[in-house]
DNA sequence: CTCAAGTATCTTGACATCGAGAGAAATTGG
DNA sequence: CCAATTTCTCTCGATGTCAAGATACTTGAG
């Protein structure tokens, strides 16, 4: 089955036969697939009255385990946004009653963001929904193919995640 | 080499051992990698005084071949943005002298967006820069692995690209 | 021990961009 | 010739980044 990137690559080969555009076969697919996933996630989360960014923050806290709290700084590295954005997100989640801010007892500069009980339930419900949707998208692939794909992608993400930057 | 998604999956297995979170191994890596790529692209394009969104539009026109023109509607499907966004982008590109709007001779509702000579040069230069960067990122993988990865990703993108939605 | 300089953490405010939805203009088909 | 559709534009609210600021911690010379 052909996809939009096949057409894109074919067009480049016609217009710029002097260039080797093979890298696009991988990385353009990654970017485009990510945009499709964003849209699909947005729809899936709407059932739980959550925006994708809310899900990202709530589940980061949920994964931290009891007592479900992290500093804004820790949330930054997990969600790949800037500090100004995170302040804003915490404000809005706090206003909805899904998280609360607590002073960090060991560092008065710091803040701890803690999941409320409602926030915890919301995170759990919407994770289940997300997994169901993702399983449908991955239905195209066998279990072995999924493992293969995960391994190859890890080789690309690891440098970004480990070398700071 | 471990990446952030390995840590994320391990955390879920600890917190929610009742759920099968295997889908995240693939799709969370896709989303995170895409964000890293966005940042890297932004830096690469800055050398050519281009934003990523400008690159997307200019290269779509460049790929169309002589006379380098497409309707806004055609640009929508290639760049995965909404019509209001595209109007805005065309405005800004036109103001910078990289594209121009022409009336569609066969449909007076319609518009054709055409690349200027400057725009064409800018697209060509920045494509070369992007490919160099992407080759560096893919350096981790052998040619065979890149082909394998491209094939697996195609299976995931094809349904989105072919079934409208 | 003390204090100044440097570093870390979070917040704020200015600015840019995006998406959703309504609206205007032209075309199509019965 | 009219209703439905297509195509593009416009406006508005929401969100993101960046740079600067406020506060607190840390380090090291004297």
mmCIF file of C-alpha atoms (C1' of nucleotides) in Angstrom:
data_model
loop_
_atom_site.group_PDB
_atom_site.id
_atom_site.type_symbol
_atom_site.label_atom_id
_atom_site.label_comp_id
_atom_site.label_asym_id
_atom_site.label_seq_id
_atom_site.Cartn_x
_atom_site.Cartn_y
_atom_site.Cartn_z
ATOM 1 C CA UNK A 1 0.000 0.000 0.000
ATOM 2 C CA UNK A 2 1.292 3.423 -1.003
ATOM 3 C CA UNK A 3 1.240 6.381 1.328
ATOM 4 C CA UNK A 4 1.670 10.145 1.026
ATOM 5 C CA UNK A 5 5.393 9.912 1.698
ATOM 6 C CA UNK A 6 5.843 7.580 -1.273
ATOM 7 C CA UNK A 7 4.294 10.264 -3.436
ATOM 8 C CA UNK A 8 6.429 12.929 -1.804
ATOM 9 C CA UNK A 9 9.633 10.986 -2.386
ATOM 10 C CA UNK A 10 8.699 10.214 -5.964
ATOM 11 C CA UNK A 11 8.103 13.906 -6.574
ATOM 12 C CA UNK A 12 11.497 14.856 -5.196
ATOM 13 C CA UNK A 13 13.218 12.223 -7.320
ATOM 14 C CA UNK A 14 11.571 13.748 -10.361
ATOM 15 C CA UNK A 15 12.306 17.369 -9.424
ATOM 16 C CA UNK A 16 15.708 16.940 -7.805
ATOM 17 C CA UNK A 17 17.265 13.778 -9.259
ATOM 18 C CA UNK A 18 20.638 15.053 -8.074
ATOM 19 C CA UNK A 19 19.733 14.635 -4.388
ATOM 20 C CA UNK A 20 19.501 11.477 -2.300
ATOM 21 C CA UNK A 21 16.228 11.888 -0.464
ATOM 22 C CA UNK A 22 16.220 8.479 1.174
ATOM 23 C CA UNK A 23 16.252 9.915 4.718
ATOM 24 C CA UNK A 24 12.759 11.264 4.110
ATOM 25 C CA UNK A 25 11.443 7.719 3.797
ATOM 26 C CA UNK A 26 11.906 7.323 7.507
ATOM 27 C CA UNK A 27 11.721 10.749 9.092
ATOM 28 C CA UNK A 28 8.899 12.265 7.081
ATOM 29 C CA UNK A 29 6.825 9.246 7.981
ATOM 30 C CA UNK A 30 7.620 9.780 11.638
ATOM 31 C CA UNK A 31 6.522 13.413 11.494
ATOM 32 C CA UNK A 32 3.375 12.772 9.531
ATOM 33 C CA UNK A 33 2.364 9.794 11.627
ATOM 34 C CA UNK A 34 2.823 11.887 14.757
ATOM 35 C CA UNK A 35 0.418 14.508 13.412
ATOM 36 C CA UNK A 36 -2.163 11.867 12.612
ATOM 37 C CA UNK A 37 -1.736 10.435 16.100
ATOM 38 C CA UNK A 38 -2.229 13.869 17.649
ATOM 39 C CA UNK A 39 -5.533 14.238 15.914
ATOM 40 C CA UNK A 40 -6.669 10.752 16.845
ATOM 41 C CA UNK A 41 -5.663 11.259 20.465
ATOM 42 C CA UNK A 42 -7.535 14.533 20.617
ATOM 43 C CA UNK A 43 -10.702 12.756 19.580
ATOM 44 C CA UNK A 44 -10.169 9.849 21.968
ATOM 45 C CA UNK A 45 -9.546 12.086 24.957
ATOM 46 C CA UNK A 46 -12.551 14.242 24.282
ATOM 47 C CA UNK A 47 -14.670 11.368 25.624
ATOM 48 C CA UNK A 48 -13.059 11.982 28.977
ATOM 49 C CA UNK A 49 -13.156 15.790 28.740
ATOM 50 C CA UNK A 50 -9.395 15.952 28.473
ATOM 51 C CA UNK A 51 -7.046 17.728 26.102
ATOM 52 C CA UNK A 52 -3.913 15.881 24.997
ATOM 53 C CA UNK A 53 -1.701 18.221 26.993
ATOM 54 C CA UNK A 54 -3.766 17.552 30.113
ATOM 55 C CA UNK A 55 -3.321 13.846 29.614
ATOM 56 C CA UNK A 56 0.429 14.252 29.296
ATOM 57 C CA UNK A 57 0.744 16.064 32.596
ATOM 58 C CA UNK A 58 -1.727 13.960 34.560
ATOM 59 C CA UNK A 59 -0.206 10.671 33.459
ATOM 60 C CA UNK A 60 3.318 11.831 34.211
ATOM 61 C CA UNK A 61 2.152 12.389 37.771
ATOM 62 C CA UNK A 62 0.241 9.139 37.820
ATOM 63 C CA UNK A 63 3.309 7.186 36.741
ATOM 64 C CA UNK A 64 5.330 8.693 39.550
ATOM 65 C CA UNK A 65 3.380 6.525 41.995
ATOM 66 C CA UNK A 66 2.158 7.473 45.452
ATOM 67 C CA UNK A 67 1.937 10.227 46.503
ATOM 68 C CA UNK A 68 1.628 11.235 42.844
ATOM 69 C CA UNK A 69 3.711 14.354 42.979
ATOM 70 C CA UNK A 70 6.546 15.825 40.929
ATOM 71 C CA UNK A 71 8.242 19.191 40.623
ATOM 72 C CA UNK A 72 7.496 21.375 37.591
ATOM 73 C CA UNK A 73 11.075 20.785 36.514
ATOM 74 C CA UNK A 74 10.609 17.034 36.433
ATOM 75 C CA UNK A 75 7.429 17.505 34.450
ATOM 76 C CA UNK A 76 9.325 19.553 31.872
ATOM 77 C CA UNK A 77 11.712 16.798 30.938
ATOM 78 C CA UNK A 78 8.914 14.297 30.583
ATOM 79 C CA UNK A 79 6.612 16.404 28.476
ATOM 80 C CA UNK A 80 9.142 18.270 26.314
ATOM 81 C CA UNK A 81 7.665 21.715 26.815
ATOM 82 C CA UNK A 82 9.215 24.921 28.143
ATOM 83 C CA UNK A 83 8.910 26.154 31.690
ATOM 84 C CA UNK A 84 6.509 28.968 30.853
ATOM 85 C CA UNK A 85 4.172 26.503 29.233
ATOM 86 C CA UNK A 86 4.293 24.209 32.242
ATOM 87 C CA UNK A 87 3.428 26.993 34.663
ATOM 88 C CA UNK A 88 0.432 27.794 32.543
ATOM 89 C CA UNK A 89 -0.640 24.156 32.337
ATOM 90 C CA UNK A 90 -0.409 23.647 36.064
ATOM 91 C CA UNK A 91 -2.499 26.782 36.594
ATOM 92 C CA UNK A 92 -5.253 25.476 34.389
ATOM 93 C CA UNK A 93 -5.206 21.951 35.811
ATOM 94 C CA UNK A 94 -5.334 23.355 39.316
ATOM 95 C CA UNK A 95 -8.324 25.499 38.384
ATOM 96 C CA UNK A 96 -10.105 22.355 37.169
ATOM 97 C CA UNK A 97 -9.291 20.607 40.423
ATOM 98 C CA UNK A 98 -7.161 17.890 38.845
ATOM 99 C CA UNK A 99 -3.882 18.852 40.515
ATOM 100 C CA UNK A 100 -2.785 21.043 43.401
ATOM 101 C CA UNK A 101 0.384 22.995 44.117
ATOM 102 C CA UNK A 102 2.239 22.364 47.351
ATOM 103 C CA UNK A 103 5.354 24.105 48.631
ATOM 104 C CA UNK A 104 8.425 21.898 48.458
ATOM 105 C CA UNK A 105 9.378 21.340 52.127
ATOM 106 C CA UNK A 106 13.059 20.894 51.315
ATOM 107 C CA UNK A 107 13.553 23.837 48.938
ATOM 108 C CA UNK A 108 11.550 27.001 49.226
ATOM 109 C CA UNK A 109 12.166 27.934 45.609
ATOM 110 C CA UNK A 110 10.472 24.760 44.574
ATOM 111 C CA UNK A 111 6.907 23.601 44.172
ATOM 112 C CA UNK A 112 5.403 20.147 44.126
ATOM 113 C CA UNK A 113 2.491 19.365 41.862
ATOM 114 C CA UNK A 114 0.243 16.683 43.255
ATOM 115 C CA UNK A 115 -2.564 14.777 41.594
ATOM 116 C CA UNK A 116 -5.953 15.035 43.280
ATOM 117 C CA UNK A 117 -8.136 11.940 43.583
ATOM 118 C CA UNK A 118 -10.240 13.191 40.698
ATOM 119 C CA UNK A 119 -7.143 13.768 38.645
ATOM 120 C CA UNK A 120 -5.929 10.271 39.357
ATOM 121 C CA UNK A 121 -9.186 8.710 38.244
ATOM 122 C CA UNK A 122 -9.219 10.825 35.111
ATOM 123 C CA UNK A 123 -5.696 9.708 34.245
ATOM 124 C CA UNK A 124 -6.544 6.059 34.723
ATOM 125 C CA UNK A 125 -9.701 6.150 32.628
ATOM 126 C CA UNK A 126 -8.142 7.994 29.754
ATOM 127 C CA UNK A 127 -5.072 5.774 29.648
ATOM 128 C CA UNK A 128 -7.301 2.777 29.075
ATOM 129 C CA UNK A 129 -9.017 4.648 26.255
ATOM 130 C CA UNK A 130 -5.747 5.599 24.661
ATOM 131 C CA UNK A 131 -4.425 2.056 24.733
ATOM 132 C CA UNK A 132 -7.554 0.744 23.072
ATOM 133 C CA UNK A 133 -7.158 3.245 20.284
ATOM 134 C CA UNK A 134 -3.473 2.573 19.835
ATOM 135 C CA UNK A 135 -4.065 -1.144 19.662
ATOM 136 C CA UNK A 136 -6.456 -0.539 16.794
ATOM 137 C CA UNK A 137 -3.882 1.527 14.920
ATOM 138 C CA UNK A 138 -1.194 -1.094 15.475
ATOM 139 C CA UNK A 139 -3.516 -3.859 14.375
ATOM 140 C CA UNK A 140 -1.777 -3.658 11.028
ATOM 141 C CA UNK A 141 1.345 -5.203 12.516
ATOM 142 C CA UNK A 142 2.168 -8.563 14.034
ATOM 143 C CA UNK A 143 3.577 -8.722 17.514
ATOM 144 C CA UNK A 144 7.025 -9.456 16.100
ATOM 145 C CA UNK A 145 6.805 -6.456 13.775
ATOM 146 C CA UNK A 146 5.801 -4.194 16.631
ATOM 147 C CA UNK A 147 8.813 -5.344 18.611
ATOM 148 C CA UNK A 148 11.069 -4.808 15.604
ATOM 149 C CA UNK A 149 9.673 -1.323 15.077
ATOM 150 C CA UNK A 150 10.022 -0.389 18.728
ATOM 151 C CA UNK A 151 13.654 -1.484 18.693
ATOM 152 C CA UNK A 152 14.528 0.524 15.623
ATOM 153 C CA UNK A 153 12.802 3.619 16.941
ATOM 154 C CA UNK A 154 14.635 3.292 20.217
ATOM 155 C CA UNK A 155 17.917 3.591 18.387
ATOM 156 C CA UNK A 156 16.794 6.944 17.040
ATOM 157 C CA UNK A 157 15.296 8.350 20.234
ATOM 158 C CA UNK A 158 18.011 7.224 22.628
ATOM 159 C CA UNK A 159 20.561 9.858 21.564
ATOM 160 C CA UNK A 160 18.024 12.639 22.097
ATOM 161 C CA UNK A 161 16.922 11.297 25.444
ATOM 162 C CA UNK A 162 20.364 10.599 26.850
ATOM 163 C CA UNK A 163 22.631 13.309 25.510
ATOM 164 C CA UNK A 164 20.964 16.355 27.042
ATOM 165 C CA UNK A 165 19.650 18.468 24.221
ATOM 166 C CA UNK B 1 20.687 1.820 25.049
ATOM 167 C CA UNK B 2 17.685 2.823 27.131
ATOM 168 C CA UNK B 3 15.446 5.738 26.239
ATOM 169 C CA UNK B 4 12.764 7.767 27.977
ATOM 170 C CA UNK B 5 10.010 5.498 26.694
ATOM 171 C CA UNK B 6 11.639 2.482 28.333
ATOM 172 C CA UNK B 7 11.419 4.339 31.613
ATOM 173 C CA UNK B 8 7.861 5.377 30.904
ATOM 174 C CA UNK B 9 6.778 1.825 30.125
ATOM 175 C CA UNK B 10 8.537 0.443 33.176
ATOM 176 C CA UNK B 11 6.723 2.986 35.322
ATOM 177 C CA UNK B 12 3.343 1.990 33.954
ATOM 178 C CA UNK B 13 4.070 -1.706 34.501
ATOM 179 C CA UNK B 14 4.795 -0.908 38.124
ATOM 180 C CA UNK B 15 1.786 1.349 38.628
ATOM 181 C CA UNK B 16 -0.743 -0.448 36.477
ATOM 182 C CA UNK B 17 0.347 -4.079 36.221
ATOM 183 C CA UNK B 18 -3.186 -4.942 35.148
ATOM 184 C CA UNK B 19 -2.813 -3.112 31.809
ATOM 185 C CA UNK B 20 -0.941 -4.158 28.677
ATOM 186 C CA UNK B 21 0.956 -1.029 27.735
ATOM 187 C CA UNK B 22 2.885 -2.573 24.866
ATOM 188 C CA UNK B 23 1.372 -0.198 22.267
ATOM 189 C CA UNK B 24 3.229 2.661 23.897
ATOM 190 C CA UNK B 25 6.551 1.081 22.952
ATOM 191 C CA UNK B 26 5.863 2.050 19.378
ATOM 192 C CA UNK B 27 3.554 5.030 19.385
ATOM 193 C CA UNK B 28 5.028 7.003 22.258
ATOM 194 C CA UNK B 29 8.370 6.743 20.547
ATOM 195 C CA UNK B 30 6.861 8.075 17.358
ATOM 196 C CA UNK B 31 5.380 11.081 19.133
ATOM 197 C CA UNK B 32 8.465 11.868 21.128
ATOM 198 C CA UNK B 33 10.790 11.448 18.184
ATOM 199 C CA UNK B 34 8.632 13.793 16.170
ATOM 200 C CA UNK B 35 8.983 16.475 18.822
ATOM 201 C CA UNK B 36 12.732 16.079 18.871
ATOM 202 C CA UNK B 37 12.784 16.305 15.090
ATOM 203 C CA UNK B 38 10.727 19.487 15.164
ATOM 204 C CA UNK B 39 13.256 21.129 17.404
ATOM 205 C CA UNK B 40 16.194 19.962 15.320
ATOM 206 C CA UNK B 41 14.539 21.128 12.124
ATOM 207 C CA UNK B 42 13.807 24.526 13.605
ATOM 208 C CA UNK B 43 17.503 24.974 14.292
ATOM 209 C CA UNK B 44 18.570 23.724 10.870
ATOM 210 C CA UNK B 45 16.165 25.994 9.010
ATOM 211 C CA UNK B 46 17.149 29.043 10.990
ATOM 212 C CA UNK B 47 20.378 29.093 8.967
ATOM 213 C CA UNK B 48 18.258 29.837 5.933
ATOM 214 C CA UNK B 49 15.931 32.268 7.713
ATOM 215 C CA UNK B 50 13.036 29.856 7.435
ATOM 216 C CA UNK B 51 10.522 28.517 9.941
ATOM 217 C CA UNK B 52 9.509 24.873 9.675
ATOM 218 C CA UNK B 53 6.040 25.803 8.508
ATOM 219 C CA UNK B 54 7.513 27.967 5.763
ATOM 220 C CA UNK B 55 9.632 25.068 4.609
ATOM 221 C CA UNK B 56 6.598 22.800 4.460
ATOM 222 C CA UNK B 57 4.666 25.137 2.215
ATOM 223 C CA UNK B 58 7.535 26.157 -0.036
ATOM 224 C CA UNK B 59 8.664 22.592 -0.649
ATOM 225 C CA UNK B 60 5.153 21.417 -1.387
ATOM 226 C CA UNK B 61 5.089 23.984 -4.180
ATOM 227 C CA UNK B 62 8.606 23.103 -5.255
ATOM 228 C CA UNK B 63 7.703 19.433 -5.593
ATOM 229 C CA UNK B 64 4.772 20.275 -7.790
ATOM 230 C CA UNK B 65 7.224 21.122 -10.566
ATOM 231 C CA UNK B 66 6.972 23.929 -13.084
ATOM 232 C CA UNK B 67 5.215 26.315 -12.857
ATOM 233 C CA UNK B 68 5.382 25.661 -9.104
ATOM 234 C CA UNK B 69 1.808 26.402 -8.283
ATOM 235 C CA UNK B 70 -0.940 24.706 -6.270
ATOM 236 C CA UNK B 71 -4.310 25.701 -4.869
ATOM 237 C CA UNK B 72 -4.620 26.332 -1.136
ATOM 238 C CA UNK B 73 -6.785 23.217 -0.973
ATOM 239 C CA UNK B 74 -4.029 21.055 -2.398
ATOM 240 C CA UNK B 75 -1.606 22.543 0.068
ATOM 241 C CA UNK B 76 -3.921 21.584 2.927
ATOM 242 C CA UNK B 77 -3.780 17.894 2.238
ATOM 243 C CA UNK B 78 -0.025 17.907 1.955
ATOM 244 C CA UNK B 79 0.711 19.868 5.090
ATOM 245 C CA UNK B 80 -2.058 18.572 7.384
ATOM 246 C CA UNK B 81 -3.213 21.957 8.574
ATOM 247 C CA UNK B 82 -6.644 23.600 8.437
ATOM 248 C CA UNK B 83 -7.765 26.088 5.842
ATOM 249 C CA UNK B 84 -7.626 29.102 8.134
ATOM 250 C CA UNK B 85 -4.045 28.301 8.999
ATOM 251 C CA UNK B 86 -3.133 28.001 5.353
ATOM 252 C CA UNK B 87 -4.653 31.376 4.464
ATOM 253 C CA UNK B 88 -2.549 32.900 7.184
ATOM 254 C CA UNK B 89 0.606 31.146 6.015
ATOM 255 C CA UNK B 90 0.136 32.205 2.428
ATOM 256 C CA UNK B 91 -0.359 35.796 3.573
ATOM 257 C CA UNK B 92 2.908 35.788 5.445
ATOM 258 C CA UNK B 93 4.871 34.067 2.704
ATOM 259 C CA UNK B 94 3.502 36.516 0.167
ATOM 260 C CA UNK B 95 4.535 39.431 2.354
ATOM 261 C CA UNK B 96 8.061 38.033 2.420
ATOM 262 C CA UNK B 97 8.050 37.723 -1.353
ATOM 263 C CA UNK B 98 8.434 33.948 -1.409
ATOM 264 C CA UNK B 99 5.079 33.158 -3.021
ATOM 265 C CA UNK B 100 2.383 35.068 -4.865
ATOM 266 C CA UNK B 101 -1.358 34.618 -5.201
ATOM 267 C CA UNK B 102 -2.852 34.365 -8.667
ATOM 268 C CA UNK B 103 -6.510 34.066 -9.603
ATOM 269 C CA UNK B 104 -7.435 30.608 -10.825
ATOM 270 C CA UNK B 105 -8.453 31.139 -14.463
ATOM 271 C CA UNK B 106 -10.878 28.231 -14.441
ATOM 272 C CA UNK B 107 -12.685 28.886 -11.144
ATOM 273 C CA UNK B 108 -13.198 32.377 -9.812
ATOM 274 C CA UNK B 109 -13.581 31.128 -6.225
ATOM 275 C CA UNK B 110 -10.165 29.660 -6.427
ATOM 276 C CA UNK B 111 -6.641 30.918 -6.034
ATOM 277 C CA UNK B 112 -3.329 29.571 -7.178
ATOM 278 C CA UNK B 113 -0.272 29.971 -5.023
ATOM 279 C CA UNK B 114 2.895 30.238 -7.032
ATOM 280 C CA UNK B 115 6.499 30.115 -5.878
ATOM 281 C CA UNK B 116 8.618 33.142 -6.743
ATOM 282 C CA UNK B 117 12.180 32.662 -7.947
ATOM 283 C CA UNK B 118 13.428 33.627 -4.507
ATOM 284 C CA UNK B 119 11.071 31.163 -2.918
ATOM 285 C CA UNK B 120 12.268 28.424 -5.177
ATOM 286 C CA UNK B 121 15.897 29.048 -4.311
ATOM 287 C CA UNK B 122 15.107 29.136 -0.626
ATOM 288 C CA UNK B 123 13.294 25.811 -0.855
ATOM 289 C CA UNK B 124 16.191 24.182 -2.671
ATOM 290 C CA UNK B 125 18.843 25.399 -0.248
ATOM 291 C CA UNK B 126 16.968 24.416 2.850
ATOM 292 C CA UNK B 127 16.106 20.973 1.535
ATOM 293 C CA UNK B 128 19.793 20.216 1.188
ATOM 294 C CA UNK B 129 20.332 21.371 4.752
ATOM 295 C CA UNK B 130 17.510 19.242 6.055
ATOM 296 C CA UNK B 131 18.781 16.127 4.328
ATOM 297 C CA UNK B 132 22.239 16.587 5.795
ATOM 298 C CA UNK B 133 20.787 16.816 9.257
ATOM 299 C CA UNK B 134 18.515 13.849 8.800
ATOM 300 C CA UNK B 135 21.377 11.725 7.547
ATOM 301 C CA UNK B 136 23.230 12.482 10.750
ATOM 302 C CA UNK B 137 20.272 11.417 12.856
ATOM 303 C CA UNK B 138 19.860 8.209 10.869
ATOM 304 C CA UNK B 139 23.554 7.455 11.102
ATOM 305 C CA UNK B 140 22.666 5.087 13.904
ATOM 306 C CA UNK B 141 21.052 2.718 11.449
ATOM 307 C CA UNK B 142 22.343 0.605 8.603
ATOM 308 C CA UNK B 143 20.816 0.991 5.186
ATOM 309 C CA UNK B 144 18.925 -2.262 5.620
ATOM 310 C CA UNK B 145 17.539 -1.101 8.958
ATOM 311 C CA UNK B 146 16.384 2.168 7.456
ATOM 312 C CA UNK B 147 14.552 0.299 4.743
ATOM 313 C CA UNK B 148 12.983 -2.010 7.305
ATOM 314 C CA UNK B 149 11.886 0.932 9.405
ATOM 315 C CA UNK B 150 10.451 2.802 6.454
ATOM 316 C CA UNK B 151 8.434 -0.242 5.471
ATOM 317 C CA UNK B 152 6.963 -0.747 8.914
ATOM 318 C CA UNK B 153 6.080 2.914 9.249
ATOM 319 C CA UNK B 154 4.388 2.861 5.876
ATOM 320 C CA UNK B 155 2.023 0.202 7.126
ATOM 321 C CA UNK B 156 0.928 2.561 9.874
ATOM 322 C CA UNK B 157 0.654 5.732 7.808
ATOM 323 C CA UNK B 158 -1.050 4.239 4.772
ATOM 324 C CA UNK B 159 -4.500 3.892 6.394
ATOM 325 C CA UNK B 160 -4.456 7.549 7.455
ATOM 326 C CA UNK B 161 -3.275 8.740 4.068
ATOM 327 C CA UNK B 162 -5.642 6.668 1.981
ATOM 328 C CA UNK B 163 -8.882 6.427 3.920
ATOM 329 C CA UNK B 164 -9.803 10.111 4.105
ATOM 330 C CA UNK B 165 -9.645 11.107 7.750
ATOM 331 C "C1'" DC C 1 31.562 32.547 59.865
ATOM 332 C "C1'" DT C 2 29.869 35.820 56.364
ATOM 333 C "C1'" DC C 3 28.604 37.842 52.427
ATOM 334 C "C1'" DA C 4 28.716 38.483 47.460
ATOM 335 C "C1'" DA C 5 28.485 36.251 43.135
ATOM 336 C "C1'" DG C 6 26.772 32.619 40.644
ATOM 337 C "C1'" DT C 7 23.245 29.057 39.925
ATOM 338 C "C1'" DA C 8 18.666 26.921 40.121
ATOM 339 C "C1'" DT C 9 13.645 27.053 40.118
ATOM 340 C "C1'" DC C 10 9.532 28.787 38.925
ATOM 341 C "C1'" DT C 11 6.469 32.727 37.257
ATOM 342 C "C1'" DT C 12 5.232 36.545 34.379
ATOM 343 C "C1'" DG C 13 4.296 39.171 30.228
ATOM 344 C "C1'" DA C 14 4.860 40.116 25.346
ATOM 345 C "C1'" DC C 15 4.367 38.191 21.089
ATOM 346 C "C1'" DA C 16 3.390 34.667 17.442
ATOM 347 C "C1'" DT C 17 0.883 30.805 15.734
ATOM 348 C "C1'" DC C 18 -2.762 27.599 15.294
ATOM 349 C "C1'" DG C 19 -7.452 25.593 14.918
ATOM 350 C "C1'" DA C 20 -12.507 26.038 14.887
ATOM 351 C "C1'" DG C 21 -16.273 27.911 13.042
ATOM 352 C "C1'" DA C 22 -18.838 31.508 10.740
ATOM 353 C "C1'" DG C 23 -19.084 33.990 6.470
ATOM 354 C "C1'" DA C 24 -18.568 35.488 1.512
ATOM 355 C "C1'" DA C 25 -18.285 34.298 -3.212
ATOM 356 C "C1'" DA C 26 -18.640 31.113 -7.021
ATOM 357 C "C1'" DT C 27 -19.973 26.734 -8.983
ATOM 358 C "C1'" DT C 28 -22.727 22.631 -9.702
ATOM 359 C "C1'" DG C 29 -26.683 19.797 -10.461
ATOM 360 C "C1'" DG C 30 -31.350 18.886 -10.542
ATOM 361 C "C1'" DC D 1 -33.135 29.198 -11.280
ATOM 362 C "C1'" DC D 2 -32.556 27.726 -6.634
ATOM 363 C "C1'" DA D 3 -30.431 24.758 -3.032
ATOM 364 C "C1'" DA D 4 -26.447 22.448 -1.824
ATOM 365 C "C1'" DT D 5 -21.590 22.319 -2.180
ATOM 366 C "C1'" DT D 6 -16.953 23.954 -2.740
ATOM 367 C "C1'" DT D 7 -13.307 27.175 -1.904
ATOM 368 C "C1'" DC D 8 -11.135 30.465 0.443
ATOM 369 C "C1'" DT D 9 -10.976 34.219 4.084
ATOM 370 C "C1'" DC D 10 -11.720 36.295 8.528
ATOM 371 C "C1'" DT D 11 -12.121 36.607 13.491
ATOM 372 C "C1'" DC D 12 -11.497 34.940 17.967
ATOM 373 C "C1'" DG D 13 -9.870 32.299 21.744
ATOM 374 C "C1'" DA D 14 -6.441 29.053 23.271
ATOM 375 C "C1'" DT D 15 -1.757 27.676 23.493
ATOM 376 C "C1'" DG D 16 3.172 27.810 22.869
ATOM 377 C "C1'" DT D 17 7.875 30.036 23.037
ATOM 378 C "C1'" DC D 18 11.111 33.326 24.545
ATOM 379 C "C1'" DA D 19 13.234 36.521 27.498
ATOM 380 C "C1'" DA D 20 13.246 38.786 31.682
ATOM 381 C "C1'" DG D 21 12.264 38.799 36.616
ATOM 382 C "C1'" DA D 22 11.689 37.191 41.531
ATOM 383 C "C1'" DT D 23 13.072 34.307 44.964
ATOM 384 C "C1'" DA D 24 15.950 30.893 47.140
ATOM 385 C "C1'" DC D 25 19.938 28.044 47.387
ATOM 386 C "C1'" DT D 26 25.144 27.190 46.957
ATOM 387 C "C1'" DT D 27 29.869 28.098 46.785
ATOM 388 C "C1'" DG D 28 34.111 29.956 48.053
ATOM 389 C "C1'" DA D 29 37.235 33.814 49.234
ATOM 390 C "C1'" DG D 30 38.529 36.374 53.091
#
